[in-house]
Amino acid sequence: DSDFLDLVEEAHLTFEGKSDGEIAFGVLKGFLDVRYGTRDGSACAEFSWQGHDEDDPSCGRGWPTIGTAGRLVGHFYIHNGDDSAFVCERG
């Protein structure tokens, strides 16, 4: 639901430079530590993240690969919490 995804700011997954980035959706915002490689023969970015979910400190991990039509397709995990598949389109 895009109303939830964009609750605080526009939902995004951003990769910056060789190892940094940011994720935000709903009330979660985190900063990424990224490593680039391959997964099942496709280019992949694997990341850990640390930030806040609402006002609570939170962390986790995730990964995207390049899917059809240039979309990023991956999975996002909150440590000791929820996880979800996701699809991102270039903004």
Short mmCIF file of N, CA and C in Angstrom, two decimals:
data_model
loop_
_atom_site.label_atom_id
_atom_site.label_comp_id
_atom_site.label_asym_id
_atom_site.label_seq_id
_atom_site.Cartn_x
_atom_site.Cartn_y
_atom_site.Cartn_z
N ASP A 1 0.85 -1.18 0.00
CA ASP A 1 0.00 0.00 0.00
C ASP A 1 0.89 1.24 0.00
N SER A 2 0.84 2.04 -1.05
CA SER A 2 1.73 3.19 -1.15
C SER A 2 1.46 4.25 -0.09
N ASP A 3 0.24 4.32 0.46
CA ASP A 3 -0.01 5.27 1.54
C ASP A 3 0.86 4.93 2.74
N PHE A 4 1.00 3.66 3.08
CA PHE A 4 1.88 3.26 4.17
C PHE A 4 3.33 3.44 3.78
N LEU A 5 3.71 2.98 2.59
CA LEU A 5 5.11 3.05 2.18
C LEU A 5 5.65 4.48 2.23
N ASP A 6 4.83 5.46 1.84
CA ASP A 6 5.24 6.86 1.78
C ASP A 6 4.78 7.65 3.00
N LEU A 7 4.53 7.01 4.13
CA LEU A 7 3.95 7.65 5.31
C LEU A 7 4.77 8.85 5.80
N VAL A 8 6.07 8.71 5.99
CA VAL A 8 6.91 9.78 6.51
C VAL A 8 7.62 10.53 5.39
N GLU A 9 8.13 9.79 4.43
CA GLU A 9 8.79 10.36 3.25
C GLU A 9 8.59 9.38 2.10
N GLU A 10 8.94 9.79 0.89
CA GLU A 10 8.79 8.89 -0.24
C GLU A 10 9.65 7.65 -0.03
N ALA A 11 9.04 6.47 -0.14
CA ALA A 11 9.77 5.21 0.04
C ALA A 11 10.88 5.12 -0.99
N HIS A 12 12.06 4.68 -0.52
CA HIS A 12 13.18 4.54 -1.45
C HIS A 12 14.24 3.58 -0.93
N LEU A 13 15.00 3.06 -1.86
CA LEU A 13 16.20 2.26 -1.61
C LEU A 13 17.26 2.89 -2.50
N THR A 14 18.28 3.49 -1.87
CA THR A 14 19.28 4.25 -2.60
C THR A 14 20.66 3.68 -2.35
N PHE A 15 21.44 3.47 -3.40
CA PHE A 15 22.82 3.02 -3.27
C PHE A 15 23.71 4.19 -3.64
N GLU A 16 24.71 4.47 -2.78
CA GLU A 16 25.61 5.60 -2.98
C GLU A 16 27.05 5.14 -2.88
N GLY A 17 27.85 5.44 -3.87
CA GLY A 17 29.26 5.10 -3.82
C GLY A 17 29.49 3.60 -3.81
N LYS A 18 30.62 3.19 -3.23
CA LYS A 18 31.02 1.79 -3.26
C LYS A 18 30.39 0.95 -2.16
N SER A 19 29.91 1.58 -1.06
CA SER A 19 29.43 0.74 0.04
C SER A 19 28.34 1.37 0.90
N ASP A 20 27.78 2.48 0.49
CA ASP A 20 26.78 3.17 1.31
C ASP A 20 25.43 3.21 0.63
N GLY A 21 24.42 3.57 1.40
CA GLY A 21 23.09 3.74 0.87
C GLY A 21 22.09 4.03 1.97
N GLU A 22 20.82 4.06 1.59
CA GLU A 22 19.76 4.41 2.52
C GLU A 22 18.48 3.69 2.12
N ILE A 23 17.68 3.32 3.11
CA ILE A 23 16.37 2.74 2.86
C ILE A 23 15.36 3.47 3.73
N ALA A 24 14.19 3.72 3.18
CA ALA A 24 13.12 4.36 3.95
C ALA A 24 11.78 3.88 3.41
N PHE A 25 10.90 3.51 4.31
CA PHE A 25 9.50 3.21 3.97
C PHE A 25 8.71 3.19 5.26
N GLY A 26 7.44 3.57 5.17
CA GLY A 26 6.61 3.64 6.37
C GLY A 26 7.26 4.52 7.40
N VAL A 27 7.49 3.98 8.61
CA VAL A 27 8.15 4.72 9.68
C VAL A 27 9.57 4.22 9.90
N LEU A 28 10.10 3.44 8.95
CA LEU A 28 11.45 2.90 9.06
C LEU A 28 12.41 3.71 8.20
N LYS A 29 13.58 3.99 8.76
CA LYS A 29 14.65 4.63 7.99
C LYS A 29 15.96 4.02 8.45
N GLY A 30 16.78 3.61 7.49
CA GLY A 30 18.05 3.00 7.83
C GLY A 30 19.14 3.36 6.84
N PHE A 31 20.36 3.20 7.31
CA PHE A 31 21.54 3.46 6.49
C PHE A 31 22.21 2.13 6.18
N LEU A 32 22.64 1.97 4.93
CA LEU A 32 23.12 0.69 4.43
C LEU A 32 24.64 0.57 4.46
N ASP A 33 25.09 -0.66 4.65
CA ASP A 33 26.48 -1.08 4.44
C ASP A 33 26.39 -2.12 3.33
N VAL A 34 26.85 -1.79 2.12
CA VAL A 34 26.57 -2.57 0.92
C VAL A 34 27.82 -3.31 0.44
N ARG A 35 27.60 -4.52 -0.06
CA ARG A 35 28.62 -5.30 -0.75
C ARG A 35 28.02 -5.77 -2.07
N TYR A 36 28.76 -5.59 -3.16
CA TYR A 36 28.28 -5.97 -4.48
C TYR A 36 28.88 -7.31 -4.89
N GLY A 37 28.09 -8.12 -5.57
CA GLY A 37 28.56 -9.41 -6.04
C GLY A 37 27.54 -10.02 -6.98
N THR A 38 27.37 -11.35 -6.91
CA THR A 38 26.40 -12.04 -7.74
C THR A 38 25.57 -12.99 -6.90
N ARG A 39 24.37 -13.27 -7.36
CA ARG A 39 23.45 -14.22 -6.74
C ARG A 39 22.79 -14.97 -7.88
N ASP A 40 22.97 -16.29 -7.91
CA ASP A 40 22.40 -17.12 -8.98
C ASP A 40 22.80 -16.60 -10.37
N GLY A 41 24.02 -16.10 -10.51
CA GLY A 41 24.53 -15.65 -11.80
C GLY A 41 24.14 -14.24 -12.19
N SER A 42 23.39 -13.53 -11.35
CA SER A 42 22.98 -12.16 -11.66
C SER A 42 23.66 -11.18 -10.70
N ALA A 43 23.90 -9.97 -11.19
CA ALA A 43 24.46 -8.93 -10.33
C ALA A 43 23.56 -8.73 -9.11
N CYS A 44 24.19 -8.53 -7.97
CA CYS A 44 23.43 -8.44 -6.72
C CYS A 44 24.12 -7.45 -5.78
N ALA A 45 23.33 -6.79 -4.97
CA ALA A 45 23.85 -5.97 -3.87
C ALA A 45 23.31 -6.59 -2.59
N GLU A 46 24.19 -6.97 -1.68
CA GLU A 46 23.76 -7.46 -0.37
C GLU A 46 24.08 -6.38 0.63
N PHE A 47 23.16 -6.13 1.57
CA PHE A 47 23.40 -5.06 2.51
C PHE A 47 22.94 -5.43 3.92
N SER A 48 23.61 -4.84 4.88
CA SER A 48 23.09 -4.80 6.24
C SER A 48 22.64 -3.35 6.43
N TRP A 49 21.74 -3.13 7.36
CA TRP A 49 21.26 -1.77 7.60
C TRP A 49 21.07 -1.56 9.09
N GLN A 50 21.14 -0.29 9.48
CA GLN A 50 20.93 0.11 10.86
C GLN A 50 20.20 1.43 10.85
N GLY A 51 19.19 1.57 11.71
CA GLY A 51 18.43 2.80 11.75
C GLY A 51 17.35 2.74 12.81
N HIS A 52 16.17 3.26 12.45
CA HIS A 52 15.04 3.31 13.38
C HIS A 52 13.76 2.85 12.69
N ASP A 53 12.94 2.13 13.44
CA ASP A 53 11.59 1.74 13.02
C ASP A 53 10.67 2.45 14.00
N GLU A 54 10.04 3.51 13.54
CA GLU A 54 9.35 4.47 14.39
C GLU A 54 10.41 5.09 15.28
N ASP A 55 10.31 5.00 16.59
CA ASP A 55 11.35 5.58 17.45
C ASP A 55 12.28 4.53 18.02
N ASP A 56 12.13 3.28 17.60
CA ASP A 56 12.94 2.19 18.15
C ASP A 56 14.15 1.90 17.28
N PRO A 57 15.34 1.76 17.89
CA PRO A 57 16.50 1.35 17.11
C PRO A 57 16.22 0.00 16.45
N SER A 58 16.69 -0.16 15.22
CA SER A 58 16.42 -1.37 14.47
C SER A 58 17.56 -1.64 13.51
N CYS A 59 17.68 -2.90 13.07
CA CYS A 59 18.71 -3.25 12.10
C CYS A 59 18.25 -4.49 11.34
N GLY A 60 19.00 -4.85 10.33
CA GLY A 60 18.65 -6.03 9.55
C GLY A 60 19.56 -6.18 8.36
N ARG A 61 19.03 -6.85 7.34
CA ARG A 61 19.80 -7.14 6.14
C ARG A 61 18.85 -7.23 4.96
N GLY A 62 19.41 -7.33 3.77
CA GLY A 62 18.60 -7.51 2.57
C GLY A 62 19.45 -7.63 1.34
N TRP A 63 18.79 -7.80 0.22
CA TRP A 63 19.48 -7.91 -1.07
C TRP A 63 18.50 -7.63 -2.21
N PRO A 64 18.96 -6.96 -3.24
CA PRO A 64 18.22 -6.89 -4.50
C PRO A 64 19.09 -7.41 -5.66
N THR A 65 18.41 -7.90 -6.68
CA THR A 65 19.03 -8.21 -7.96
C THR A 65 18.28 -7.42 -9.01
N ILE A 66 18.83 -7.35 -10.21
CA ILE A 66 18.14 -6.64 -11.29
C ILE A 66 17.17 -7.61 -11.93
N GLY A 67 15.88 -7.24 -11.91
CA GLY A 67 14.83 -8.06 -12.49
C GLY A 67 14.43 -7.55 -13.85
N THR A 68 13.21 -7.86 -14.25
CA THR A 68 12.71 -7.45 -15.56
C THR A 68 12.49 -5.95 -15.62
N ALA A 69 12.63 -5.39 -16.79
CA ALA A 69 12.42 -3.97 -17.05
C ALA A 69 13.27 -3.08 -16.16
N GLY A 70 14.45 -3.57 -15.72
CA GLY A 70 15.36 -2.76 -14.92
C GLY A 70 14.93 -2.56 -13.48
N ARG A 71 13.91 -3.26 -13.03
CA ARG A 71 13.47 -3.15 -11.64
C ARG A 71 14.43 -3.89 -10.72
N LEU A 72 14.52 -3.44 -9.47
CA LEU A 72 15.25 -4.18 -8.45
C LEU A 72 14.25 -5.09 -7.75
N VAL A 73 14.60 -6.36 -7.63
CA VAL A 73 13.75 -7.36 -6.99
C VAL A 73 14.57 -7.99 -5.88
N GLY A 74 14.03 -8.00 -4.66
CA GLY A 74 14.82 -8.54 -3.57
C GLY A 74 14.01 -8.90 -2.35
N HIS A 75 14.73 -8.97 -1.22
CA HIS A 75 14.12 -9.32 0.05
C HIS A 75 14.75 -8.46 1.14
N PHE A 76 13.93 -8.06 2.12
CA PHE A 76 14.33 -7.17 3.19
C PHE A 76 13.99 -7.83 4.52
N TYR A 77 14.92 -7.81 5.47
CA TYR A 77 14.72 -8.45 6.76
C TYR A 77 14.96 -7.46 7.90
N ILE A 78 14.10 -7.48 8.91
CA ILE A 78 14.30 -6.75 10.15
C ILE A 78 14.78 -7.77 11.19
N HIS A 79 15.91 -7.52 11.84
CA HIS A 79 16.47 -8.45 12.80
C HIS A 79 15.44 -8.76 13.90
N ASN A 80 15.19 -10.04 14.11
CA ASN A 80 14.19 -10.52 15.08
C ASN A 80 12.80 -9.96 14.80
N GLY A 81 12.48 -9.75 13.53
CA GLY A 81 11.18 -9.17 13.18
C GLY A 81 10.69 -9.67 11.83
N ASP A 82 9.98 -8.81 11.15
CA ASP A 82 9.36 -9.14 9.88
C ASP A 82 10.37 -9.21 8.74
N ASP A 83 9.93 -9.80 7.64
CA ASP A 83 10.68 -9.77 6.40
C ASP A 83 9.69 -9.67 5.26
N SER A 84 10.16 -9.18 4.12
CA SER A 84 9.26 -8.98 2.99
C SER A 84 10.03 -8.96 1.68
N ALA A 85 9.42 -9.52 0.65
CA ALA A 85 9.94 -9.36 -0.71
C ALA A 85 9.59 -7.95 -1.16
N PHE A 86 10.38 -7.41 -2.10
CA PHE A 86 10.07 -6.07 -2.61
C PHE A 86 10.47 -5.97 -4.08
N VAL A 87 9.86 -4.98 -4.74
CA VAL A 87 10.20 -4.61 -6.11
C VAL A 87 10.33 -3.09 -6.12
N CYS A 88 11.43 -2.57 -6.64
CA CYS A 88 11.65 -1.13 -6.73
C CYS A 88 11.76 -0.72 -8.19
N GLU A 89 11.19 0.42 -8.51
CA GLU A 89 11.34 0.99 -9.84
C GLU A 89 12.15 2.27 -9.72
N ARG A 90 12.97 2.53 -10.73
CA ARG A 90 13.80 3.74 -10.73
C ARG A 90 12.89 4.97 -10.69
N GLY A 91 13.24 5.90 -9.80
CA GLY A 91 12.44 7.12 -9.63
C GLY A 91 12.81 8.20 -10.60
#
